[in-house]
mmCIF file of C-alpha atoms in Angstrom:
data_model
loop_
_atom_site.group_PDB
_atom_site.id
_atom_site.type_symbol
_atom_site.label_atom_id
_atom_site.label_comp_id
_atom_site.label_asym_id
_atom_site.label_seq_id
_atom_site.Cartn_x
_atom_site.Cartn_y
_atom_site.Cartn_z
ATOM 1 C CA ASN A 23 -0.057 -0.143 -0.205
ATOM 2 C CA ALA A 24 1.405 3.858 -0.958
ATOM 3 C CA GLY A 25 -1.230 5.235 1.475
ATOM 4 C CA VAL A 26 -1.695 8.923 1.375
ATOM 5 C CA THR A 27 -0.071 10.463 -1.512
ATOM 6 C CA GLN A 28 -0.230 13.731 -2.136
ATOM 7 C CA THR A 29 0.914 16.161 -5.353
ATOM 8 C CA PRO A 30 2.719 18.474 -5.831
ATOM 9 C CA LYS A 31 5.343 18.322 -2.968
ATOM 10 C CA PHE A 32 6.497 22.060 -3.689
ATOM 11 C CA GLN A 33 4.718 24.707 -5.446
ATOM 12 C CA VAL A 34 4.899 28.646 -6.020
ATOM 13 C CA LEU A 35 2.174 30.910 -7.261
ATOM 14 C CA LYS A 36 1.428 34.283 -8.188
ATOM 15 C CA THR A 37 -1.492 36.185 -6.163
ATOM 16 C CA GLY A 38 -4.657 35.364 -7.973
ATOM 17 C CA GLN A 39 -3.788 31.680 -9.945
ATOM 18 C CA SER A 40 -5.581 29.333 -9.067
ATOM 19 C CA MET A 41 -4.441 25.575 -8.766
ATOM 20 C CA THR A 42 -5.424 21.569 -7.449
ATOM 21 C CA LEU A 43 -3.598 20.019 -4.701
ATOM 22 C CA GLN A 44 -4.243 16.322 -5.451
ATOM 23 C CA CYS A 45 -4.935 13.432 -2.721
ATOM 24 C CA ALA A 46 -5.399 9.963 -3.462
ATOM 25 C CA GLN A 47 -5.775 6.440 -0.880
ATOM 26 C CA ASP A 48 -5.124 3.402 -1.473
ATOM 27 C CA MET A 49 -6.524 1.912 1.791
ATOM 28 C CA ASN A 50 -10.488 2.327 0.657
ATOM 29 C CA HIS A 51 -10.856 4.520 3.664
ATOM 30 C CA GLU A 52 -14.152 6.289 3.810
ATOM 31 C CA TYR A 53 -13.209 9.380 5.801
ATOM 32 C CA MET A 54 -10.792 12.029 3.851
ATOM 33 C CA SER A 55 -9.601 15.518 5.241
ATOM 34 C CA TRP A 56 -7.671 18.744 4.333
ATOM 35 C CA TYR A 57 -5.678 20.736 6.585
ATOM 36 C CA ARG A 58 -3.099 23.487 6.833
ATOM 37 C CA GLN A 59 -0.054 23.731 8.759
ATOM 38 C CA ASP A 60 1.061 27.472 9.719
ATOM 39 C CA PRO A 61 4.379 27.931 11.287
ATOM 40 C CA GLY A 62 4.438 27.345 15.153
ATOM 41 C CA MET A 63 1.001 26.071 14.948
ATOM 42 C CA GLY A 64 -0.877 22.751 14.658
ATOM 43 C CA LEU A 65 -3.033 21.839 11.736
ATOM 44 C CA ARG A 66 -6.230 23.089 11.244
ATOM 45 C CA LEU A 67 -8.966 21.628 9.309
ATOM 46 C CA ILE A 68 -10.248 22.925 5.984
ATOM 47 C CA HIS A 69 -12.546 20.529 4.493
ATOM 48 C CA TYR A 70 -13.614 16.853 5.254
ATOM 49 C CA SER A 71 -15.644 14.394 3.564
ATOM 50 C CA VAL A 72 -17.508 10.962 5.017
ATOM 51 C CA GLY A 73 -17.778 9.525 1.228
ATOM 52 C CA ALA A 74 -18.011 9.571 -2.127
ATOM 53 C CA GLY A 75 -20.426 12.379 -2.647
ATOM 54 C CA ILE A 76 -20.260 14.159 0.252
ATOM 55 C CA THR A 77 -18.052 17.236 1.419
ATOM 56 C CA ASP A 78 -18.210 19.809 4.788
ATOM 57 C CA GLN A 79 -16.610 22.538 5.856
ATOM 58 C CA GLY A 80 -14.167 22.711 8.848
ATOM 59 C CA GLU A 81 -12.586 25.319 10.802
ATOM 60 C CA VAL A 82 -10.651 27.408 7.657
ATOM 61 C CA PRO A 83 -12.940 26.270 4.575
ATOM 62 C CA ASN A 84 -13.136 30.100 2.977
ATOM 63 C CA GLY A 85 -10.820 30.257 0.183
ATOM 64 C CA TYR A 86 -10.671 26.837 -1.097
ATOM 65 C CA ASN A 87 -12.695 23.987 -2.712
ATOM 66 C CA VAL A 88 -13.386 20.268 -2.669
ATOM 67 C CA SER A 89 -15.156 17.554 -4.236
ATOM 68 C CA ARG A 90 -15.671 13.598 -3.830
ATOM 69 C CA SER A 91 -16.181 11.647 -6.954
ATOM 70 C CA THR A 92 -14.429 8.710 -5.543
ATOM 71 C CA THR A 93 -13.513 7.053 -2.543
ATOM 72 C CA GLU A 94 -10.271 7.361 -3.154
ATOM 73 C CA ASP A 95 -9.376 11.463 -4.584
ATOM 74 C CA PHE A 96 -9.875 14.214 -2.759
ATOM 75 C CA PRO A 97 -8.644 17.001 -4.611
ATOM 76 C CA LEU A 98 -8.210 20.644 -2.741
ATOM 77 C CA ARG A 99 -8.679 23.675 -5.177
ATOM 78 C CA LEU A 100 -7.495 26.774 -4.568
ATOM 79 C CA LEU A 101 -9.536 29.225 -7.153
ATOM 80 C CA SER A 102 -7.889 32.693 -6.523
ATOM 81 C CA ALA A 103 -4.806 32.234 -4.568
ATOM 82 C CA ALA A 104 -3.888 34.911 -1.925
ATOM 83 C CA PRO A 105 -0.507 35.479 0.405
ATOM 84 C CA SER A 106 -2.501 34.554 3.207
ATOM 85 C CA GLN A 107 -2.628 31.200 1.973
ATOM 86 C CA THR A 108 0.766 30.655 2.149
ATOM 87 C CA SER A 109 1.047 27.038 4.398
ATOM 88 C CA VAL A 110 1.616 23.187 4.103
ATOM 89 C CA TYR A 111 -0.764 21.183 3.385
ATOM 90 C CA PHE A 112 -1.767 18.037 5.123
ATOM 91 C CA CYS A 113 -4.493 15.692 3.544
ATOM 92 C CA ALA A 114 -5.530 12.570 5.938
ATOM 93 C CA SER A 115 -7.926 9.366 5.808
ATOM 94 C CA SER A 116 -9.404 6.948 7.917
ATOM 95 C CA TYR A 117 -11.937 4.139 7.710
ATOM 96 C CA SER A 118 -14.706 6.362 9.508
ATOM 97 C CA GLY A 119 -15.774 9.766 9.989
ATOM 98 C CA LEU A 120 -18.467 8.702 12.338
ATOM 99 C CA ALA A 121 -18.579 9.127 16.440
ATOM 100 C CA GLY A 122 -17.644 5.433 18.345
ATOM 101 C CA SER A 123 -15.791 4.321 15.312
ATOM 102 C CA TYR A 124 -12.303 3.067 14.816
ATOM 103 C CA ASN A 125 -10.874 6.822 13.541
ATOM 104 C CA GLU A 126 -7.275 6.296 13.354
ATOM 105 C CA GLN A 127 -6.100 8.934 10.517
ATOM 106 C CA PHE A 128 -3.067 8.824 8.556
ATOM 107 C CA PHE A 129 -1.455 11.883 6.996
ATOM 108 C CA GLY A 130 -0.119 11.694 3.493
ATOM 109 C CA PRO A 131 3.851 14.307 3.380
ATOM 110 C CA GLY A 132 2.323 17.505 2.337
ATOM 111 C CA THR A 133 2.251 20.247 0.035
ATOM 112 C CA ARG A 134 4.434 22.739 0.593
ATOM 113 C CA LEU A 135 3.243 26.433 -0.721
ATOM 114 C CA THR A 136 4.003 29.702 -1.302
ATOM 115 C CA VAL A 137 2.090 32.232 -2.835
ATOM 116 C CA LEU A 138 3.259 35.567 -4.043
ATOM 117 C CA GLY B 17 -15.043 23.948 19.210
ATOM 118 C CA ILE B 18 -12.938 21.823 21.866
ATOM 119 C CA GLN B 19 -9.514 23.088 23.265
ATOM 120 C CA VAL B 20 -6.540 21.415 23.214
ATOM 121 C CA GLU B 21 -3.179 22.307 24.679
ATOM 122 C CA GLN B 22 0.057 21.028 25.150
ATOM 123 C CA SER B 23 2.550 21.221 27.746
ATOM 124 C CA PRO B 24 5.719 22.096 27.678
ATOM 125 C CA PRO B 25 5.588 23.939 24.694
ATOM 126 C CA ASP B 26 9.399 23.331 24.389
ATOM 127 C CA LEU B 27 11.705 21.044 26.033
ATOM 128 C CA ILE B 28 15.317 20.116 25.471
ATOM 129 C CA LEU B 29 16.624 16.449 26.961
ATOM 130 C CA GLN B 30 20.194 14.954 26.906
ATOM 131 C CA GLU B 31 20.002 11.952 24.894
ATOM 132 C CA GLY B 32 19.209 9.118 27.573
ATOM 133 C CA ALA B 33 16.706 11.027 29.514
ATOM 134 C CA ASN B 34 13.157 10.657 29.749
ATOM 135 C CA SER B 35 10.549 13.271 29.756
ATOM 136 C CA THR B 36 6.629 13.285 29.486
ATOM 137 C CA LEU B 37 4.667 15.747 27.476
ATOM 138 C CA ARG B 38 0.948 16.682 28.339
ATOM 139 C CA CYS B 39 -2.161 16.736 26.490
ATOM 140 C CA ASN B 40 -5.192 18.754 28.287
ATOM 141 C CA PHE B 41 -8.481 18.991 26.500
ATOM 142 C CA SER B 42 -11.761 20.926 27.535
ATOM 143 C CA ASP B 43 -14.281 18.956 26.530
ATOM 144 C CA SER B 44 -15.058 14.226 26.541
ATOM 145 C CA VAL B 45 -13.223 12.892 22.858
ATOM 146 C CA ASN B 46 -13.895 10.087 21.466
ATOM 147 C CA ASN B 47 -10.580 9.809 19.588
ATOM 148 C CA LEU B 48 -7.114 11.231 20.753
ATOM 149 C CA GLN B 49 -4.292 10.497 18.475
ATOM 150 C CA TRP B 50 -0.315 11.289 19.069
ATOM 151 C CA PHE B 51 1.938 12.271 16.383
ATOM 152 C CA HIS B 52 5.447 12.648 16.074
ATOM 153 C CA GLN B 53 6.366 15.670 13.433
ATOM 154 C CA ASN B 54 9.970 14.869 11.864
ATOM 155 C CA PRO B 55 12.673 18.058 10.974
ATOM 156 C CA TRP B 56 11.157 16.813 7.626
ATOM 157 C CA GLY B 57 7.456 17.576 8.139
ATOM 158 C CA GLN B 58 6.661 14.354 8.045
ATOM 159 C CA LEU B 59 3.834 13.542 10.501
ATOM 160 C CA ILE B 60 3.703 10.176 12.247
ATOM 161 C CA ASN B 61 1.653 7.963 13.795
ATOM 162 C CA LEU B 62 2.298 7.151 17.491
ATOM 163 C CA PHE B 63 -0.630 6.042 19.381
ATOM 164 C CA TYR B 64 -3.853 6.225 18.631
ATOM 165 C CA ILE B 65 -5.213 6.271 22.549
ATOM 166 C CA PRO B 66 -8.898 7.756 23.561
ATOM 167 C CA SER B 67 -8.691 6.207 26.520
ATOM 168 C CA GLY B 68 -6.594 3.245 28.854
ATOM 169 C CA THR B 69 -2.634 2.638 28.233
ATOM 170 C CA LYS B 70 -0.593 1.609 25.510
ATOM 171 C CA GLN B 71 3.651 0.862 24.839
ATOM 172 C CA ASN B 72 5.746 0.717 21.595
ATOM 173 C CA GLY B 73 9.544 0.544 22.109
ATOM 174 C CA ARG B 74 10.411 3.269 24.419
ATOM 175 C CA LEU B 75 7.395 5.325 24.248
ATOM 176 C CA SER B 76 4.269 5.225 26.082
ATOM 177 C CA ALA B 77 0.788 6.533 26.667
ATOM 178 C CA THR B 78 -1.852 7.175 28.974
ATOM 179 C CA THR B 79 -5.426 9.164 28.503
ATOM 180 C CA VAL B 80 -7.371 9.456 31.322
ATOM 181 C CA ALA B 81 -10.697 10.672 29.756
ATOM 182 C CA THR B 82 -12.526 11.587 32.467
ATOM 183 C CA GLU B 83 -10.470 13.732 33.644
ATOM 184 C CA ARG B 84 -9.274 15.047 30.169
ATOM 185 C CA TYR B 85 -5.837 14.713 29.865
ATOM 186 C CA SER B 86 -3.205 12.515 28.095
ATOM 187 C CA LEU B 87 0.589 12.103 28.666
ATOM 188 C CA LEU B 88 2.945 10.526 26.598
ATOM 189 C CA TYR B 89 6.196 9.144 27.952
ATOM 190 C CA ILE B 90 9.839 9.122 25.582
ATOM 191 C CA SER B 91 12.349 6.964 27.883
ATOM 192 C CA SER B 92 15.934 6.983 27.170
ATOM 193 C CA SER B 93 15.506 9.578 24.016
ATOM 194 C CA GLN B 94 17.806 9.528 21.371
ATOM 195 C CA THR B 95 18.664 12.051 18.881
ATOM 196 C CA THR B 96 16.221 11.038 16.660
ATOM 197 C CA ASP B 97 13.088 11.466 18.884
ATOM 198 C CA SER B 98 13.625 15.403 17.831
ATOM 199 C CA GLY B 99 11.288 17.019 16.626
ATOM 200 C CA VAL B 100 7.505 18.071 16.926
ATOM 201 C CA TYR B 101 4.891 16.050 19.217
ATOM 202 C CA PHE B 102 1.063 16.987 18.647
ATOM 203 C CA CYS B 103 -1.541 15.578 20.317
ATOM 204 C CA ALA B 104 -5.415 15.657 18.341
ATOM 205 C CA VAL B 105 -8.644 14.850 19.383
ATOM 206 C CA ASN B 106 -12.092 14.226 17.762
ATOM 207 C CA ASN B 107 -13.112 12.479 14.426
ATOM 208 C CA ARG B 108 -12.160 15.945 13.618
ATOM 209 C CA LEU B 109 -8.895 16.468 14.847
ATOM 210 C CA ALA B 110 -8.551 19.299 16.739
ATOM 211 C CA PHE B 111 -4.922 20.196 17.055
ATOM 212 C CA GLY B 112 -2.638 21.218 19.682
ATOM 213 C CA LYS B 113 0.449 23.581 18.856
ATOM 214 C CA GLY B 114 2.790 20.965 19.525
ATOM 215 C CA ASN B 115 5.831 20.178 22.170
ATOM 216 C CA GLN B 116 8.753 20.972 20.235
ATOM 217 C CA VAL B 117 11.103 18.501 21.745
ATOM 218 C CA VAL B 118 15.267 18.764 20.501
ATOM 219 C CA VAL B 119 17.365 15.994 21.871
ATOM 220 C CA ILE B 120 21.280 17.093 22.048
ATOM 221 C CA PRO B 121 24.083 14.375 22.347
#
């Protein structure tokens, strides 16, 4: 198993550009999520999905879109990049997002994004 | 939302020393994980421990859910233990700000 994979590893954008961060998992996990990590801070939840066709907002969703057309993939879209979106982005997955279920989450290696 | 506080924020250890990291949370939880973020930024799962005690080699963890805290023990620390340790709770994983650990030879 490759686990959770993310592409690209690094990206530099200019303000106003759009791009998609890719995330894929091969563990047949229902639950997937995106986080951002800023210097000196823990991770903050952007969006999550409890299964194909279902997405919802996390703590910091503004400026980001997601969709989940398959169990394996959960791309994150930046529609019009801003310098405030400079961060490291992590994707994660687990078997279930349901309370009371076994929900150990596994993280991808991250994408380091700089917006100029 | 739930608040997660980790202490101490920074810790410098001599190689071979033992240490305890603490995670306090403000409400009941149904999920708690400890992660190690290595100097390359990779997040490594250490423990999935919503309650009870677990051990894995030199690391062990205890969560007392009724008193809203979890502890991570590092014994006989090695330089490879350096990095940031994160506690995160619940299904939507609310993270603390981490414990920055530096182990010096």
